[in-house]
Amino acid sequence: MIPANDFTRQWADTGAETLAAWEAVGQRGWFVLGEEVRGLEKSLAELWPIPHVVGVGSGLDALEISLRALGCREGTHVVTTPLTAFATTLAIVKLGAIPIYVDVDDYGLIDLDQCEQLFHDRPEVRFFLPVHLYGHALDMARLRQMRDRFNLQIVEDCAQSVLAEHSGIRTGTVGQLAAVSFYPTKNLGGTGEGGAVLTSGTHLAELVHCLRDYGQISKYQHAHTGYNSRLDELHAAVLSRVHIPRLAKWTQRRQKIACHYFSQIKQDQFYMPGAPGGSISNWHLFPVFVPVAKRPEFLNHMRHCGVGVAQHYPMLAFEQPAMQSVPHELVGDCANARRLCASEVSLPVHPYLQKEELEIIVRSCNTWKHN
Ligand SMILES: *Cc1c(COP(=O)(O)O)cnc(C)c1O
């Protein structure tokens, strides 16, 4: 089976350096929020570039803490997309805030036209949690215009969009805050849980520092009811010493694989919209869309051919059982999101895919005979 991610091959490449990084942490004898975390925050801030990076426990925590830092609380409405990891919704509802789901465009990204209309019609709705899904960047210039015109409080979900940009603007630089995840499957994945908050605001960065560590402003002085969302030194060390130096190469490899798929896959049943115009995608995922009724058959075919296909995402956020008793709103019927959700299939696109595996994946797509 060709896996959707291949962490054993990654380890063959990174294992020796990772063990050396961990050895250094062990020698120093400091395990939580120390020099390695500060080093990671600094490297990521320079790489992005963005003035402040604050390491936290997960991507979900990065989203929740960011919303909270902006003043989102019980009853606050937050505009977001239903086609995303459930964590996006969780960050909102854990604060007691109310998600307003807006439909997606033909690429699967939240429809900014509809968002703009909503912000125009409902001046009491000012919070926005857009997601740069699949590693495609939303139109950043437009996002900035919307922020300024409607005075929006924006947290960008950049869990999938590390290094992605649109018309020369990096994702994560227009929202007051942005969230990154270091979950192993992400483009900048680690060897465990982790995440980071990005911001240009000095005061916001201070508040996030405080919130991630029990809300302490100094030892045993709690200004806020914060979280335990502290990043481990072991995770920070592997990210900054071993994975960040490989990130550009990993991203280029994903982009090359995506190009290869576009030029080689010939399947008249596929809808492959590619990346939206202006987006330089990092190809976190490679989605293809097949007719809804034929998806089960296509999934079976690919698995039979030994290709580890996946679905992002098999269910929309508001359809989840957990949301049936939680307040939320829909704008319209989210027909596009429902359609894309029911027809998406993700092909493997990880940086350790080999040439022969790419050939198998392409051939399996091209030889699918549908009824
Ligand atoms: C992975 C992911 C998250 C959550 O990150 P965790 O580190 O798993 O908590 C949030 N949003 C999106 C879009 C994601 O893909």
XYZ file of C-alpha atoms and ligand atoms in Angstrom:
386
model
C 0.000 0.000 0.000
C 1.301 3.480 -0.875
C 0.519 5.406 2.314
C -0.958 8.909 2.425
C 2.069 9.848 4.585
C 5.271 7.869 5.012
C 6.824 8.533 8.404
C 9.175 5.543 8.292
C 10.858 6.994 5.216
C 10.904 10.389 6.885
C 12.634 8.814 9.882
C 15.222 7.141 7.645
C 16.081 10.654 6.443
C 15.755 12.554 9.736
C 16.201 9.977 12.521
C 19.897 10.438 13.249
C 19.589 14.234 13.407
C 16.432 13.957 15.505
C 18.128 11.729 18.068
C 21.036 14.188 18.240
C 18.591 17.063 18.819
C 16.878 15.126 21.612
C 20.238 14.245 23.136
C 21.017 17.964 23.328
C 17.704 18.587 25.108
C 18.354 15.741 27.534
C 21.849 17.024 28.280
C 20.455 20.445 29.067
C 17.830 18.973 31.378
C 14.987 21.426 30.622
C 11.855 19.999 29.028
C 9.063 22.565 28.675
C 9.170 26.164 27.329
C 12.916 26.691 27.183
C 15.687 27.555 24.786
C 14.498 25.144 22.077
C 11.001 26.626 22.053
C 12.447 30.155 21.869
C 14.740 28.977 19.057
C 11.809 27.514 17.123
C 9.726 30.664 17.611
C 12.614 32.773 16.326
C 13.306 30.539 13.273
C 9.635 30.463 12.301
C 9.290 34.228 12.759
C 12.282 34.807 10.447
C 11.149 32.237 7.908
C 7.605 33.569 7.585
C 8.444 36.510 8.161
C 6.236 37.768 10.996
C 7.223 39.699 14.140
C 5.936 37.265 16.787
C 5.555 33.490 16.987
C 4.370 31.817 20.190
C 4.611 28.032 20.492
C 1.569 26.273 21.962
C 0.315 22.735 22.542
C -1.565 22.130 19.263
C -3.137 23.758 16.233
C -6.507 23.647 17.972
C -5.081 25.483 20.976
C -3.467 28.037 18.653
C -6.904 28.772 17.156
C -8.772 28.901 20.475
C -6.156 31.031 22.229
C -6.022 33.413 19.252
C -9.798 33.873 19.222
C -9.788 34.390 22.968
C -6.952 36.949 22.730
C -9.128 38.951 20.327
C -11.986 38.978 22.815
C -14.145 36.221 21.339
C -16.362 34.749 24.049
C -19.738 33.209 24.827
C -22.289 34.288 22.255
C -19.804 35.929 19.845
C -20.563 35.087 16.223
C -17.636 33.794 14.179
C -17.829 33.401 10.403
C -16.103 30.251 9.145
C -16.213 27.360 6.680
C -17.941 24.003 7.193
C -15.399 22.216 4.934
C -12.360 21.870 7.191
C -10.896 19.856 10.042
C -13.353 19.774 12.955
C -10.734 21.604 15.044
C -11.671 24.869 13.295
C -15.214 24.575 14.636
C -14.065 23.264 18.026
C -11.939 26.351 18.647
C -15.079 28.494 18.276
C -17.579 26.395 20.203
C -15.199 25.638 23.081
C -15.328 29.370 23.850
C -19.126 29.269 23.750
C -19.049 31.319 20.556
C -21.408 30.645 17.646
C -20.087 29.561 14.245
C -21.770 31.022 11.169
C -21.027 28.706 8.269
C -20.585 30.242 4.837
C -20.473 28.143 1.672
C -17.253 27.400 -0.233
C -16.209 28.218 -3.800
C -15.324 25.719 -6.537
C -11.870 25.164 -5.018
C -13.313 24.237 -1.629
C -12.231 27.520 0.005
C -14.626 29.768 1.898
C -16.488 32.018 -0.539
C -15.250 35.552 0.131
C -18.103 37.120 -1.903
C -20.652 35.608 0.454
C -18.566 36.556 3.492
C -18.391 40.134 2.302
C -22.153 40.247 1.827
C -22.660 38.882 5.334
C -20.312 41.420 6.953
C -22.123 44.118 5.019
C -25.590 42.954 6.101
C -24.815 42.157 9.740
C -22.636 44.813 11.381
C -22.766 42.945 14.711
C -20.808 40.065 13.151
C -17.101 41.030 13.149
C -15.144 37.827 13.857
C -13.757 35.819 10.951
C -11.939 32.464 10.986
C -10.998 31.662 7.371
C -9.104 28.469 6.479
C -6.442 28.190 3.778
C -7.645 24.713 2.888
C -5.540 22.057 1.129
C -2.554 24.439 1.269
C -4.209 26.958 -1.101
C -3.985 30.579 -0.063
C -7.154 32.649 -0.001
C -6.951 35.986 -1.818
C -4.844 37.833 0.756
C -5.178 41.317 -0.754
C -8.952 40.895 -0.668
C -8.851 39.578 2.884
C -6.905 42.677 3.914
C -9.435 44.964 2.206
C -12.284 43.201 3.968
C -10.478 43.462 7.324
C -10.028 47.223 6.908
C -13.411 47.971 5.354
C -15.457 46.023 7.908
C -13.083 46.373 10.857
C -12.837 42.603 11.219
C -11.180 40.544 13.927
C -9.489 37.797 11.914
C -7.762 34.595 12.985
C -6.342 32.774 9.964
C -6.298 28.974 10.147
C -2.879 28.249 8.612
C -2.690 24.647 9.847
C -2.440 23.533 6.211
C -0.886 26.604 4.601
C 2.694 26.961 5.871
C 4.690 28.827 3.154
C 1.606 29.320 0.930
C 1.021 32.809 -0.405
C -1.291 34.813 -2.642
C -0.102 37.670 -4.859
C 3.091 37.930 -2.840
C 1.380 38.002 0.568
C 1.988 35.072 2.931
C -0.998 33.454 4.585
C -1.111 34.340 8.268
C -0.033 37.971 7.844
C -3.400 39.695 7.352
C -5.358 38.376 10.319
C -4.560 39.934 13.692
C -3.475 36.393 14.567
C -2.925 33.104 12.769
C -2.669 29.481 13.862
C -0.180 26.844 12.708
C -0.213 23.132 13.563
C 2.785 20.833 13.949
C 0.686 17.671 13.874
C 2.854 15.050 12.114
C 0.841 14.998 8.866
C 1.117 18.779 8.305
C 3.707 20.238 5.928
C 5.764 21.362 8.923
C 4.818 18.355 11.036
C 6.679 17.361 14.162
C 7.046 14.103 16.062
C 4.085 14.744 18.340
C 1.576 17.471 19.159
C 2.353 21.148 18.781
C 1.253 24.416 17.259
C 2.044 28.102 17.113
C 0.300 31.460 17.129
C 1.553 34.098 14.695
C 0.959 37.816 15.129
C 2.376 41.258 14.359
C 0.785 42.694 17.489
C 3.164 43.032 20.416
C 0.348 43.207 22.971
C -1.449 40.259 21.400
C 1.791 38.246 21.515
C 2.157 39.069 25.214
C -1.401 38.002 25.891
C -0.885 34.704 24.038
C 2.330 34.071 26.030
C 0.328 34.586 29.166
C -2.683 32.485 28.084
C -0.613 29.456 27.047
C 0.855 29.160 30.538
C -2.114 29.236 32.983
C -2.620 32.941 32.336
C 0.467 33.842 34.378
C 1.959 37.303 33.972
C 4.773 36.338 36.313
C 5.380 33.300 38.433
C 2.190 32.455 40.406
C 0.520 35.721 39.301
C -2.521 34.816 37.206
C -4.026 37.690 35.249
C -6.237 35.390 33.160
C -7.813 31.963 33.429
C -5.384 30.518 30.919
C -4.530 27.124 29.499
C -1.865 24.511 29.861
C -0.742 24.796 26.259
C 3.027 24.786 26.619
C 5.239 23.419 23.875
C 7.765 20.695 24.745
C 11.471 21.204 24.180
C 11.750 17.803 22.466
C 9.159 18.788 19.848
C 10.609 22.258 19.393
C 14.128 20.857 18.949
C 13.190 18.480 16.163
C 11.131 21.145 14.400
C 13.766 23.863 14.445
C 16.911 21.785 14.040
C 15.717 19.051 11.678
C 12.409 19.858 9.981
C 12.544 23.610 9.290
C 15.846 23.194 7.392
C 14.035 20.659 5.144
C 10.798 22.592 4.742
C 11.642 24.373 1.475
C 12.750 21.118 -0.128
C 9.681 19.249 1.163
C 7.383 21.956 -0.182
C 9.064 21.981 -3.610
C 8.678 18.220 -3.779
C 4.939 18.490 -3.061
C 4.606 21.188 -5.721
C 6.455 19.016 -8.248
C 4.204 16.053 -7.504
C 1.114 18.243 -7.978
C 2.478 19.412 -11.354
C 3.135 15.814 -12.320
C -0.453 14.834 -11.479
C -1.845 17.739 -13.507
C 0.152 16.804 -16.568
C -0.215 13.017 -16.321
C -3.686 12.257 -14.948
C -6.204 11.858 -17.748
C -9.530 10.877 -16.322
C -12.678 12.424 -17.751
C -14.620 11.764 -14.532
C -12.316 13.964 -12.439
C -12.833 17.579 -11.579
C -9.359 18.919 -10.702
C -9.700 22.660 -10.155
C -6.065 23.092 -9.135
C -5.121 26.086 -7.051
C -7.086 29.346 -7.221
C -5.548 32.024 -9.465
C -2.829 33.941 -7.614
C -2.311 31.264 -4.958
C 1.114 29.696 -4.623
C -0.001 26.522 -2.895
C 2.087 24.276 -0.712
C -0.027 21.264 -1.781
C -0.636 20.007 1.723
C -3.296 17.823 0.113
C -4.069 16.927 -3.489
C -7.848 16.765 -3.828
C -9.663 15.424 -6.853
C -13.439 15.510 -7.113
C -15.400 12.613 -8.598
C -19.148 12.359 -9.179
C -20.860 11.735 -5.847
C -22.494 8.452 -6.882
C -19.195 7.058 -8.172
C -16.975 7.938 -5.233
C -17.330 4.639 -3.316
C -16.422 2.738 -6.467
C -13.389 4.977 -7.100
C -12.165 4.646 -3.501
C -12.422 0.844 -3.806
C -10.580 0.883 -7.104
C -7.701 2.959 -5.698
C -7.378 0.826 -2.571
C -7.450 -2.289 -4.719
C -4.554 -0.759 -6.715
C -2.632 -0.230 -3.462
C -3.054 3.547 -3.227
C -3.756 5.012 0.209
C -6.446 7.542 -0.671
C -8.220 9.650 1.955
C -11.150 12.081 2.230
C -10.942 15.724 3.327
C -13.486 15.839 4.708
C -16.103 13.101 4.737
C -18.575 15.207 6.759
C -19.214 18.944 7.037
C -18.716 20.497 10.463
C -22.403 21.312 11.004
C -23.413 17.746 10.086
C -21.302 16.247 12.862
C -23.309 14.602 15.670
C -21.474 16.800 18.189
C -22.940 19.926 16.585
C -26.581 18.880 16.748
C -26.973 20.311 20.246
C -24.590 23.264 19.788
C -25.808 26.649 18.537
C -24.661 27.510 15.013
C -25.961 29.186 11.866
C -25.794 28.498 8.138
C -25.821 31.107 5.421
C -27.989 29.618 2.674
C -27.813 25.852 2.262
C -24.015 25.479 1.715
C -24.748 23.503 -1.459
C -21.214 23.741 -2.835
C -19.701 22.519 0.403
C -22.125 19.586 0.492
C -21.287 18.668 -3.103
C -17.492 18.932 -2.710
C -17.598 17.118 0.608
C -19.428 14.198 -1.001
C -17.095 13.981 -3.985
C -13.560 14.691 -2.682
C -10.757 12.127 -2.764
C -7.186 12.991 -1.688
C -4.292 11.403 -3.569
C -0.984 10.886 -1.717
C 1.265 13.938 -2.167
C 3.835 13.605 0.636
C 7.466 14.548 -0.065
C 8.846 11.014 0.310
C 6.790 9.553 -2.564
C 9.012 7.798 -5.074
C 8.866 7.899 -8.853
C 7.545 4.336 -9.191
C 4.802 5.106 -6.676
C 3.783 8.213 -8.607
C 3.495 6.069 -11.718
C 1.265 3.589 -9.901
C -0.961 6.394 -8.623
C -1.274 8.012 -12.057
C -1.914 4.678 -13.764
C -4.540 3.733 -11.173
C -6.395 6.993 -11.815
C -6.137 6.669 -15.565
C -7.290 3.049 -15.709
C -10.391 3.570 -13.568
C -13.329 2.434 -15.656
C -16.531 3.742 -14.182
C -20.019 2.510 -14.926
C -4.855 19.998 11.620
C -5.762 21.146 11.551
C -6.138 21.855 12.689
C -5.801 21.427 14.088
O -4.467 21.195 14.375
P -4.086 20.178 15.564
O -2.624 20.431 15.749
O -4.392 18.811 15.069
O -4.881 20.542 16.752
C -6.941 22.956 12.534
N -7.363 23.355 11.326
C -7.036 22.691 10.193
C -7.535 23.198 8.886
C -6.232 21.555 10.267
O -5.922 20.900 9.145
